[in-house]
Short mmCIF file of C-alpha atoms (C1' of nucleotides) in Angstrom, two decimals:
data_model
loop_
_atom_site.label_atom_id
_atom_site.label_comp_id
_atom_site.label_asym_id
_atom_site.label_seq_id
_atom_site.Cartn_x
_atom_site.Cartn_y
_atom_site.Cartn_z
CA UNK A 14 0.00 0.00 0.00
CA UNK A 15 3.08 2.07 0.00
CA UNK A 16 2.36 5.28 -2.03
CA UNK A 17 5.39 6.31 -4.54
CA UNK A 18 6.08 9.89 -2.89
CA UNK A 19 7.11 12.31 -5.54
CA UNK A 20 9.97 13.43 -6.68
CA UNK A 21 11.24 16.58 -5.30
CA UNK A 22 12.81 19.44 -6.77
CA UNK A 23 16.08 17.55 -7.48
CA UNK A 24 14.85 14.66 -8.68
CA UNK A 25 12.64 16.58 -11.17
CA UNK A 26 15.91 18.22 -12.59
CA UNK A 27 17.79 14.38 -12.64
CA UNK A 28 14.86 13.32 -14.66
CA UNK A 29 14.96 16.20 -16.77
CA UNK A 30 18.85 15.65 -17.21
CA UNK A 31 17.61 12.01 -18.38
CA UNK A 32 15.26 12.99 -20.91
CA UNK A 33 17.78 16.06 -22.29
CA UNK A 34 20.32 13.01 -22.73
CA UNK A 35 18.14 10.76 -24.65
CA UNK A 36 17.03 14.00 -26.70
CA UNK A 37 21.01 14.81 -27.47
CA UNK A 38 21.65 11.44 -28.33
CA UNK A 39 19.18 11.40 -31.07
CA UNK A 40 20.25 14.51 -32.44
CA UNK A 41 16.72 15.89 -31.38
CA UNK A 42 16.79 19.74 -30.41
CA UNK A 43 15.44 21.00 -26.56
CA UNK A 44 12.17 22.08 -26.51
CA UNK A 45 9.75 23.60 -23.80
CA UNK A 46 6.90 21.73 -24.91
CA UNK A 47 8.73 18.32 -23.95
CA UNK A 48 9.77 19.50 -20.71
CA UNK A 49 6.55 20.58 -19.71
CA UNK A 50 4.92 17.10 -20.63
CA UNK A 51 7.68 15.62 -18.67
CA UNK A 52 7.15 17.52 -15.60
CA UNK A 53 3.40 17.24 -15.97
CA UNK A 54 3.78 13.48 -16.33
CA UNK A 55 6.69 13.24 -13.37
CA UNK A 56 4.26 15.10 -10.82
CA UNK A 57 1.63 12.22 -11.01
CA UNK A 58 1.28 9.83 -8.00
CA UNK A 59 -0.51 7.60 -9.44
CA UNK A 60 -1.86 5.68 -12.66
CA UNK A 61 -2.40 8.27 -15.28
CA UNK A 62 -3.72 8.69 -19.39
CA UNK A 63 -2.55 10.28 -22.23
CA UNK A 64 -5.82 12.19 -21.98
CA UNK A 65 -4.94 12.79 -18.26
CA UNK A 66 -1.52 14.37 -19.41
CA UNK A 67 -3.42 16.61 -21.76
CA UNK A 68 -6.04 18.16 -19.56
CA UNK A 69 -3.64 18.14 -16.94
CA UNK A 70 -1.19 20.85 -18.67
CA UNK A 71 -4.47 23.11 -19.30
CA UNK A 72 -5.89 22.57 -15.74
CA UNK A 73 -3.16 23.89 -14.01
CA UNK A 74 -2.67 26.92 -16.72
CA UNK A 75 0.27 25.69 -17.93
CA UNK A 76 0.91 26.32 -21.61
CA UNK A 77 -1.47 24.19 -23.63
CA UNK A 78 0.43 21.35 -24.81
CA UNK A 79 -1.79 19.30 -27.80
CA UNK A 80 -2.45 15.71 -27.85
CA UNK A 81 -0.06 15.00 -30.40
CA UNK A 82 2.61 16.70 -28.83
CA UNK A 83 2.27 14.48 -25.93
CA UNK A 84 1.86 11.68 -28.54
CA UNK A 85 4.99 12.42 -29.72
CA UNK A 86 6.36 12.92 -26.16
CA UNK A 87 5.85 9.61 -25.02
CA UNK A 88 8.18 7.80 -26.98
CA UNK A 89 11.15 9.75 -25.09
CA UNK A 90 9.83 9.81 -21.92
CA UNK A 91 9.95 5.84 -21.84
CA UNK A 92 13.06 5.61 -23.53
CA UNK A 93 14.67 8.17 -20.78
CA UNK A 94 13.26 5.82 -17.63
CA UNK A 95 11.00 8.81 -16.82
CA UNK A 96 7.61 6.32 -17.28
CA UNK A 97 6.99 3.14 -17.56
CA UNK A 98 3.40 1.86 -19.86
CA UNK A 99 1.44 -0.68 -17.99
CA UNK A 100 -2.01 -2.44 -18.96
CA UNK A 101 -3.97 -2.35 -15.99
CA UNK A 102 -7.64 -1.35 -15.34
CA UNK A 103 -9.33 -3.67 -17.72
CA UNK A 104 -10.32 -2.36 -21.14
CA UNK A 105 -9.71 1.14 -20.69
CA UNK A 106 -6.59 1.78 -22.34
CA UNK A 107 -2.91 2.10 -21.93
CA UNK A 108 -1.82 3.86 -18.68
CA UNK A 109 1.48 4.94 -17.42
CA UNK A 110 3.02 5.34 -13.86
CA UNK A 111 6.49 7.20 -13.41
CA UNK A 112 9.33 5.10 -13.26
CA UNK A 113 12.02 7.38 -12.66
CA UNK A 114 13.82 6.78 -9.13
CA UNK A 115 11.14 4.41 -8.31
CA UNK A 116 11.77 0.71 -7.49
CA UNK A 117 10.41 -1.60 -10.27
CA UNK A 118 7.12 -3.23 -9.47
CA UNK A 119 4.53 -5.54 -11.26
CA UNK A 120 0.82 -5.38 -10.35
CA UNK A 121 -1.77 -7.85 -9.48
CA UNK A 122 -5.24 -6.30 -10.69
CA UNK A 123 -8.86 -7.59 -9.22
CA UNK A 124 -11.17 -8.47 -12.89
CA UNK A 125 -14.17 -7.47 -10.53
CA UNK A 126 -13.36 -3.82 -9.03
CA UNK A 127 -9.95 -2.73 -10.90
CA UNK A 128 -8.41 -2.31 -7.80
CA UNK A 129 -4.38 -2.75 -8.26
CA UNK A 130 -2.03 -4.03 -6.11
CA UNK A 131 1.66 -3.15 -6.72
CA UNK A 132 4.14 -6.15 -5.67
CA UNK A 133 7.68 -6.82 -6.13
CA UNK A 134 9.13 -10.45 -6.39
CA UNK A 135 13.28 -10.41 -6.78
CA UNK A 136 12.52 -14.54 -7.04
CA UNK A 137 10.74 -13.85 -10.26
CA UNK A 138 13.01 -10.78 -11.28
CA UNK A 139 15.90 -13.60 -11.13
CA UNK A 140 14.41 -16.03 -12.33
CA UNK A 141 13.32 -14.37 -15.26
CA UNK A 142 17.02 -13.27 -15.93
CA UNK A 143 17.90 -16.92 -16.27
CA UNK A 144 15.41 -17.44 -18.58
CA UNK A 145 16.43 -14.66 -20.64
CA UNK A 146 19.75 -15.93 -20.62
CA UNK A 147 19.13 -19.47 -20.74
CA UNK A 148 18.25 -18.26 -24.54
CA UNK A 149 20.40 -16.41 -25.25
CA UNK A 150 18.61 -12.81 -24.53
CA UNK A 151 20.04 -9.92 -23.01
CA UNK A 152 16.77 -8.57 -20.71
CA UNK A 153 15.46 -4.65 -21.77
CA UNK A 154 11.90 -4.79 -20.22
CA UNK A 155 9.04 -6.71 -18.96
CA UNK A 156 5.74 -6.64 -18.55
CA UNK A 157 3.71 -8.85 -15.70
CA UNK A 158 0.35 -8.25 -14.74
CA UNK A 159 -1.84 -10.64 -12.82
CA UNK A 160 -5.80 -11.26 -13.34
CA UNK A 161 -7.51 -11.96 -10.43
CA UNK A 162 -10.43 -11.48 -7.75
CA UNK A 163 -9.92 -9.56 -4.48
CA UNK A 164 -11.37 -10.65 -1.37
CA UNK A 165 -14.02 -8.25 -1.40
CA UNK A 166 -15.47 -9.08 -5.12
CA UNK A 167 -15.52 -12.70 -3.78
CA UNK A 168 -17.53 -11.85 -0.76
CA UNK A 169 -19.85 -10.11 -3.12
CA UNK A 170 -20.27 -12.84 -5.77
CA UNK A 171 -21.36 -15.22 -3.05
CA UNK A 172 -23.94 -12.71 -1.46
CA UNK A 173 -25.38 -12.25 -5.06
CA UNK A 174 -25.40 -15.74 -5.52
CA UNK A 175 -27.22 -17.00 -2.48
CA UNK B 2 11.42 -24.15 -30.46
CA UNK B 3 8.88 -26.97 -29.75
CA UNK B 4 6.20 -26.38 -32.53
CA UNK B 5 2.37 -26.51 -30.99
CA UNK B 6 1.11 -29.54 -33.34
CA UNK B 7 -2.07 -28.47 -34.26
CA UNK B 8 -5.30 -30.54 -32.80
CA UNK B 9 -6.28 -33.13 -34.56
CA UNK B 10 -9.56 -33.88 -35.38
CA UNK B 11 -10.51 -35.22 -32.21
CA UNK B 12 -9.16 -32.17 -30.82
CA UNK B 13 -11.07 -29.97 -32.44
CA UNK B 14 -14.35 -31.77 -31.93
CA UNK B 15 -13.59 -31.67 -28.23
CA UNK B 16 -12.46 -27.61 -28.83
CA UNK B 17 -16.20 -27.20 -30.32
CA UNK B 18 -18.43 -29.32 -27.34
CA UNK B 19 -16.14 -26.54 -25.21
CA UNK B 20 -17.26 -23.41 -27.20
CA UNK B 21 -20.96 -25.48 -27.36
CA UNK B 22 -20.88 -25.17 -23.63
CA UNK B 23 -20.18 -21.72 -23.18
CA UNK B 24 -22.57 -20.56 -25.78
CA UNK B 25 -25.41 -22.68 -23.94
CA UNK B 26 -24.15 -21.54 -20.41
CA UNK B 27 -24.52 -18.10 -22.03
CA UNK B 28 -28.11 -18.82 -23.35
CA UNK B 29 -27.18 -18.27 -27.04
CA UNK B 30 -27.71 -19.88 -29.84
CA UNK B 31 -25.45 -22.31 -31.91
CA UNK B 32 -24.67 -20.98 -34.98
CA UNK B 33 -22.41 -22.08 -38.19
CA UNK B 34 -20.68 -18.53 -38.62
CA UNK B 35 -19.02 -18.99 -34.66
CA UNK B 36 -18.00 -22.39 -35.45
CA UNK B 37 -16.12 -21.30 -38.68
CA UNK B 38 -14.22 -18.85 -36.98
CA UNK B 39 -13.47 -21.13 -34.15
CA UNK B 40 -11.91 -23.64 -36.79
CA UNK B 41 -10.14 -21.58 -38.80
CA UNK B 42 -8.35 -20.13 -35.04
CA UNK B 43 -7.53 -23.55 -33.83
CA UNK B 44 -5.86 -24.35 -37.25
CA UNK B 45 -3.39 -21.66 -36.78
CA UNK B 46 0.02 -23.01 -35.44
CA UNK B 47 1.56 -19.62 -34.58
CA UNK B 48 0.24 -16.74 -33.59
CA UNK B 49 -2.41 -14.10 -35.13
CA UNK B 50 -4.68 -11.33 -35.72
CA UNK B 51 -8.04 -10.72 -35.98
CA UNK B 52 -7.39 -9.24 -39.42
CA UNK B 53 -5.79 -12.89 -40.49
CA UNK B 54 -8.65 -14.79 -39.43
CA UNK B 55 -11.05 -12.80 -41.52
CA UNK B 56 -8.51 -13.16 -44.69
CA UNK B 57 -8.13 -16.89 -43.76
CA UNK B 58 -11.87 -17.48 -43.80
CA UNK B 59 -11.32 -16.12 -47.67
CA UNK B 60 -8.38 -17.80 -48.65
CA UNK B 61 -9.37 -20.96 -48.04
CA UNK B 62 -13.11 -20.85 -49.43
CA UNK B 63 -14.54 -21.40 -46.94
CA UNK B 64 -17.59 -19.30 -46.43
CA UNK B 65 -16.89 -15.97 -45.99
CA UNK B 66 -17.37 -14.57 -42.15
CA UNK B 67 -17.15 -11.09 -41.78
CA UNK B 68 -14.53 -8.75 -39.62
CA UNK B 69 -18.08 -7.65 -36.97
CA UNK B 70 -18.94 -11.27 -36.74
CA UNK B 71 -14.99 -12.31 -35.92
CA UNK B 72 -14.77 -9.71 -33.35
CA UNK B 73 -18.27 -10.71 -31.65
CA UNK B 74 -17.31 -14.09 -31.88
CA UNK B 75 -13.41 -13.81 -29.99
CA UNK B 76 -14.72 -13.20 -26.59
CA UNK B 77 -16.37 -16.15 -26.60
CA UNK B 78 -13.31 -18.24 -28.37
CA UNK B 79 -11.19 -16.79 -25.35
CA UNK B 80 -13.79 -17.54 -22.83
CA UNK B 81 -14.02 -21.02 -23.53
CA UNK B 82 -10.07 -21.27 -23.39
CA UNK B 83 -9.79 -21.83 -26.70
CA UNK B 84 -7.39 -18.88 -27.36
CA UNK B 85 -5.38 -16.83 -25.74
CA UNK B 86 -4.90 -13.11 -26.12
CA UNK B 87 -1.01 -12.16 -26.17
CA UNK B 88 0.85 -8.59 -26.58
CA UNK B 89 4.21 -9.42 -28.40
CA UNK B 90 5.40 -8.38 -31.67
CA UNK B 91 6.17 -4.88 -30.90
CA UNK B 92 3.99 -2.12 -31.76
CA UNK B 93 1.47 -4.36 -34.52
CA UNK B 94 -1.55 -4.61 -32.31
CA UNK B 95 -3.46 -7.77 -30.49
CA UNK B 96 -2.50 -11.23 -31.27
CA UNK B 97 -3.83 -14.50 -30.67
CA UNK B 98 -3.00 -18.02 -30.83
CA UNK B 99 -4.61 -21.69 -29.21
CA UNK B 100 -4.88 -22.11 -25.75
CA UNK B 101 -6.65 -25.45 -25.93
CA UNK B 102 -5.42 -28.40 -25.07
CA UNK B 103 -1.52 -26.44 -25.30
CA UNK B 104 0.50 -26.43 -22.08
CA UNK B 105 0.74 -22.67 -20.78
CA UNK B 106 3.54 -20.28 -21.38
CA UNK B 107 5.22 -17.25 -21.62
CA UNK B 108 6.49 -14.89 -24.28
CA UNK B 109 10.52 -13.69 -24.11
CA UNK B 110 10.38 -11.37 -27.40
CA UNK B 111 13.56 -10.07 -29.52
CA UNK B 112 13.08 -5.83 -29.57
CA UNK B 113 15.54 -5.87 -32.71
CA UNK B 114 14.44 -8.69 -34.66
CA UNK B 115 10.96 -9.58 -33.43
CA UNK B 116 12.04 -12.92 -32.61
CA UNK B 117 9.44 -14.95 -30.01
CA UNK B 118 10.42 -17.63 -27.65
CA UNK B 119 8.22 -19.64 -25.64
CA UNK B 120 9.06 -20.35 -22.28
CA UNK B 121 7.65 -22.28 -18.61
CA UNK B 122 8.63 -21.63 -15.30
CA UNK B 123 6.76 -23.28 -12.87
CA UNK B 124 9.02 -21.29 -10.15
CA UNK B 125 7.33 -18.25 -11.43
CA UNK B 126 3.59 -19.57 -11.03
CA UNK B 127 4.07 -20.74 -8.16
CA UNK B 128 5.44 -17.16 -6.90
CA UNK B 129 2.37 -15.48 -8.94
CA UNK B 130 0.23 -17.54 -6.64
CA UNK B 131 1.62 -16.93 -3.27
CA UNK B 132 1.52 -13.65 -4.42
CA UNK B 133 -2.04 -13.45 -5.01
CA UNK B 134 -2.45 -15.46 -1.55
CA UNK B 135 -1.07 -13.10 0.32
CA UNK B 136 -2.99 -10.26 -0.89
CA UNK B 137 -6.18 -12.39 -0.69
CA UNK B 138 -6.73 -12.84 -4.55
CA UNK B 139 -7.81 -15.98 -6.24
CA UNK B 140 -5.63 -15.58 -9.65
CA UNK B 141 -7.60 -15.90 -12.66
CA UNK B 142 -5.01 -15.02 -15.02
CA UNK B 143 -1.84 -13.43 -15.79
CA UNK B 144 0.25 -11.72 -18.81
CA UNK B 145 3.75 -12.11 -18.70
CA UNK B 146 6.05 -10.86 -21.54
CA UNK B 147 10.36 -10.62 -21.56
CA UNK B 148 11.69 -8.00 -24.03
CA UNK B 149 15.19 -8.27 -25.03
CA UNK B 150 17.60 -8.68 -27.64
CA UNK B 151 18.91 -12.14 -28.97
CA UNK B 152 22.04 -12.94 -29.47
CA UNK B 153 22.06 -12.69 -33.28
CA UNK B 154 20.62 -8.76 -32.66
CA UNK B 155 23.63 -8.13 -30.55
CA UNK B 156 26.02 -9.45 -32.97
CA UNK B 157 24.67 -6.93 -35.61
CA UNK B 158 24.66 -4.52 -33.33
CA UNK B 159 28.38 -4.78 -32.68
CA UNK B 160 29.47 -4.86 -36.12
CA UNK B 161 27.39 -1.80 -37.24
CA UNK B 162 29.09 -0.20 -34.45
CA UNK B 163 32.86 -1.37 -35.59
"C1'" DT C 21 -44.58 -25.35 -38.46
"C1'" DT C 22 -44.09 -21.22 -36.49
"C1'" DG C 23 -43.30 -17.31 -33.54
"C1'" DA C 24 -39.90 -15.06 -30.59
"C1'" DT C 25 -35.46 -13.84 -30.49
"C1'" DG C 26 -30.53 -14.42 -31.40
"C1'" DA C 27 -27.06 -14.11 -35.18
"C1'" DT C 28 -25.21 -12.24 -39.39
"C1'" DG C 29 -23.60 -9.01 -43.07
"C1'" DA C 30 -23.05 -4.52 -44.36
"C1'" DA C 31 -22.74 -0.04 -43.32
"C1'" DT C 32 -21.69 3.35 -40.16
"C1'" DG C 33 -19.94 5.28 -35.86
"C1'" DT C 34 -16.44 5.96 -32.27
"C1'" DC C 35 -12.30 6.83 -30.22
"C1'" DA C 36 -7.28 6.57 -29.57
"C1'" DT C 37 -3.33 7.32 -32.03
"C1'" DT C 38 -0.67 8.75 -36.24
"C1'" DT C 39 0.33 11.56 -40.00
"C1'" DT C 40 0.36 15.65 -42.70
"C1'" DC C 41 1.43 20.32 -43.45
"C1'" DA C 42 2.31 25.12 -42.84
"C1'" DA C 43 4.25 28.09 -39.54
"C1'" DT C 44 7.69 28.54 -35.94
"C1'" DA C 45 11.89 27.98 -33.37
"C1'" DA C 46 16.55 25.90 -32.25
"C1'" DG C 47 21.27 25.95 -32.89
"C1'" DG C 48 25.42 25.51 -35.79
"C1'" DA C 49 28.15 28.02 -39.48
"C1'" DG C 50 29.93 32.08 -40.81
"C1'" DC D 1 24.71 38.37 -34.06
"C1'" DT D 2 22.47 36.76 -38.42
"C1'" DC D 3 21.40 33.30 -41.61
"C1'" DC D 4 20.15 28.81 -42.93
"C1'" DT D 5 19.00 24.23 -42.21
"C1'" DT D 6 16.11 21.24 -40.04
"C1'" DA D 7 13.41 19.79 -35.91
"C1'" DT D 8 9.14 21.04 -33.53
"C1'" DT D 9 4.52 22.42 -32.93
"C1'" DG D 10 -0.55 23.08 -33.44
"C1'" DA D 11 -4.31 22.09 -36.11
"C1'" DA D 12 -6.65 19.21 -38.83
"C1'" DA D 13 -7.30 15.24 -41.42
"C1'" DA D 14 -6.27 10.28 -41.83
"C1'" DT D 15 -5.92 5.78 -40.01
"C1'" DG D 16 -7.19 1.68 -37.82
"C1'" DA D 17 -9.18 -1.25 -34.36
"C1'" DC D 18 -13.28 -2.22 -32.57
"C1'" DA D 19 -18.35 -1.24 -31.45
"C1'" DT D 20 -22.94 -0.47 -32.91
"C1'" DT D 21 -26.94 -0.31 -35.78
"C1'" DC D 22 -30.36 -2.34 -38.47
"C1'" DA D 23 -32.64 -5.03 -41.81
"C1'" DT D 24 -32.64 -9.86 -42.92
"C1'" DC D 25 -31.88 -14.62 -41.79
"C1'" DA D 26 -31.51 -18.67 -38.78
"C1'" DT D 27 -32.35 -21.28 -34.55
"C1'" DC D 28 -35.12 -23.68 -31.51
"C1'" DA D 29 -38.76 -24.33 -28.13
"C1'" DA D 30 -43.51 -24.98 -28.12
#
DNA sequence: TTGATGATGAATGTCATTTTCAATAAGGAG
DNA sequence: CTCCTTATTGAAAATGACATTCATCATCAA
């Protein structure tokens, strides 16, 4: 239940030093609108959308930064370590929770209320080095999400059903 | 590299009573179109879209089915563990492939050349379900998906770079 | 056999994401 | 500092996966 406190001042300025690296090393130029995105995404505690992103830079009278901008964004801020994409909450689309200076977690998601859990296995984190390497692979990402039913849901089918 | 023999026709008989059941249990009706599609999935060895089922219900004249009635009928082919839904192949959208009668596994997927590799740990299910225990889910499901670059990618990579 | 209702094909809608394009801005060369 | 090349942006249109609508058609229980 831990909740990822935010980054503070400094760590905002690391991140940005991340994403200004990845931008150099594509030959990209600097640009406002990317940093802004950043920051916007960075200051999130929690599970976020593209959409969220958007609204988010007009809500708080920021300079309006346009979908595609952010589309466009994304890309970077993944490739930087800034976010990370996950697939959580059912059907409604891709989500993102920051990544940057944040200890790597999976998450465990209940099919009957969406609720996530965030948990951390270093027995599955090894063993899925071994795989990797067992064939060959050098490991760049992962992605593990499990389907399941939370106490509470269960409680509530069995109420329902009697 | 173990190739998933396709079902034979046993198999798929027993693959349409399971369909057959759901549809009932569901309080729908039977229907030709459903069983089509259902065929035409199971005969796949690999893995695919929705967009090659439709095609394949062309190519091999049989009777045509069309895209709406492919996407209606999927939930139901993945609900009667026919087929699984998987996420690998980089950016190109949903794929499928036959979960019946087919021992479970996991992807480990090649970023540079696209390369898929199947692989089983029974270390890792059995961590997924303690897991779940402890935060007082019963699993249902999971997604789990390795990204990293093969050997042969790495190889390329280094002489690119000489 | 037949009536009620589910299923299908075909067209159309929806919504997230991508692409296009003209205008703007960054940053290296001079 | 100024110019020139080229990336970036906003705005709009395009794309593409998937959902929905609706007029037939098919299924199946009575």
């Amino acid at each position: 239940m831990k909740k990822p406190h935010s980054l503070d001042e400094a760590g905002l300025q690391r991140a940005l030093a991340a994403l200004r690296r990845v931008v150099r090393e594509k030959g990209l130029r600097a640009s406002s609108a990317r940093e802004r995105v950043a920051l916007a995404a960075l200051r999130y505690g929690g599970h976020f959308t593209v959409e969220d992103l958007v609204r988010r830079s007009k809500d708080e009278r920021l300079e309006e930064t346009h979908a595609s901008t952010v589309y466009r964004t994304l890309p970077l801020l993944l490739e930087a370590g800034l976010l990370e994409e996950i697939r959580v909450h059912r059907d409604e689309g891709t989500f993102y929770e920051r990544a940057f200076e944040r200890e790597h977690h999976d998450h465990l998601v209940c099919v009957g209320c969406g609720a996530v859990v965030e948990f951390h296995s270093e027995e599955i984190e090894e063993v899925q080095r071994e795989v990797a390497v067992s064939f060959g692979f050098v490991l760049t990402g992962h992605s593990h999400e499990l389907r399941g039913t939370c106490t509470a849901c269960r409680e509530r089918g069995r109420e329902s059903r009697a």
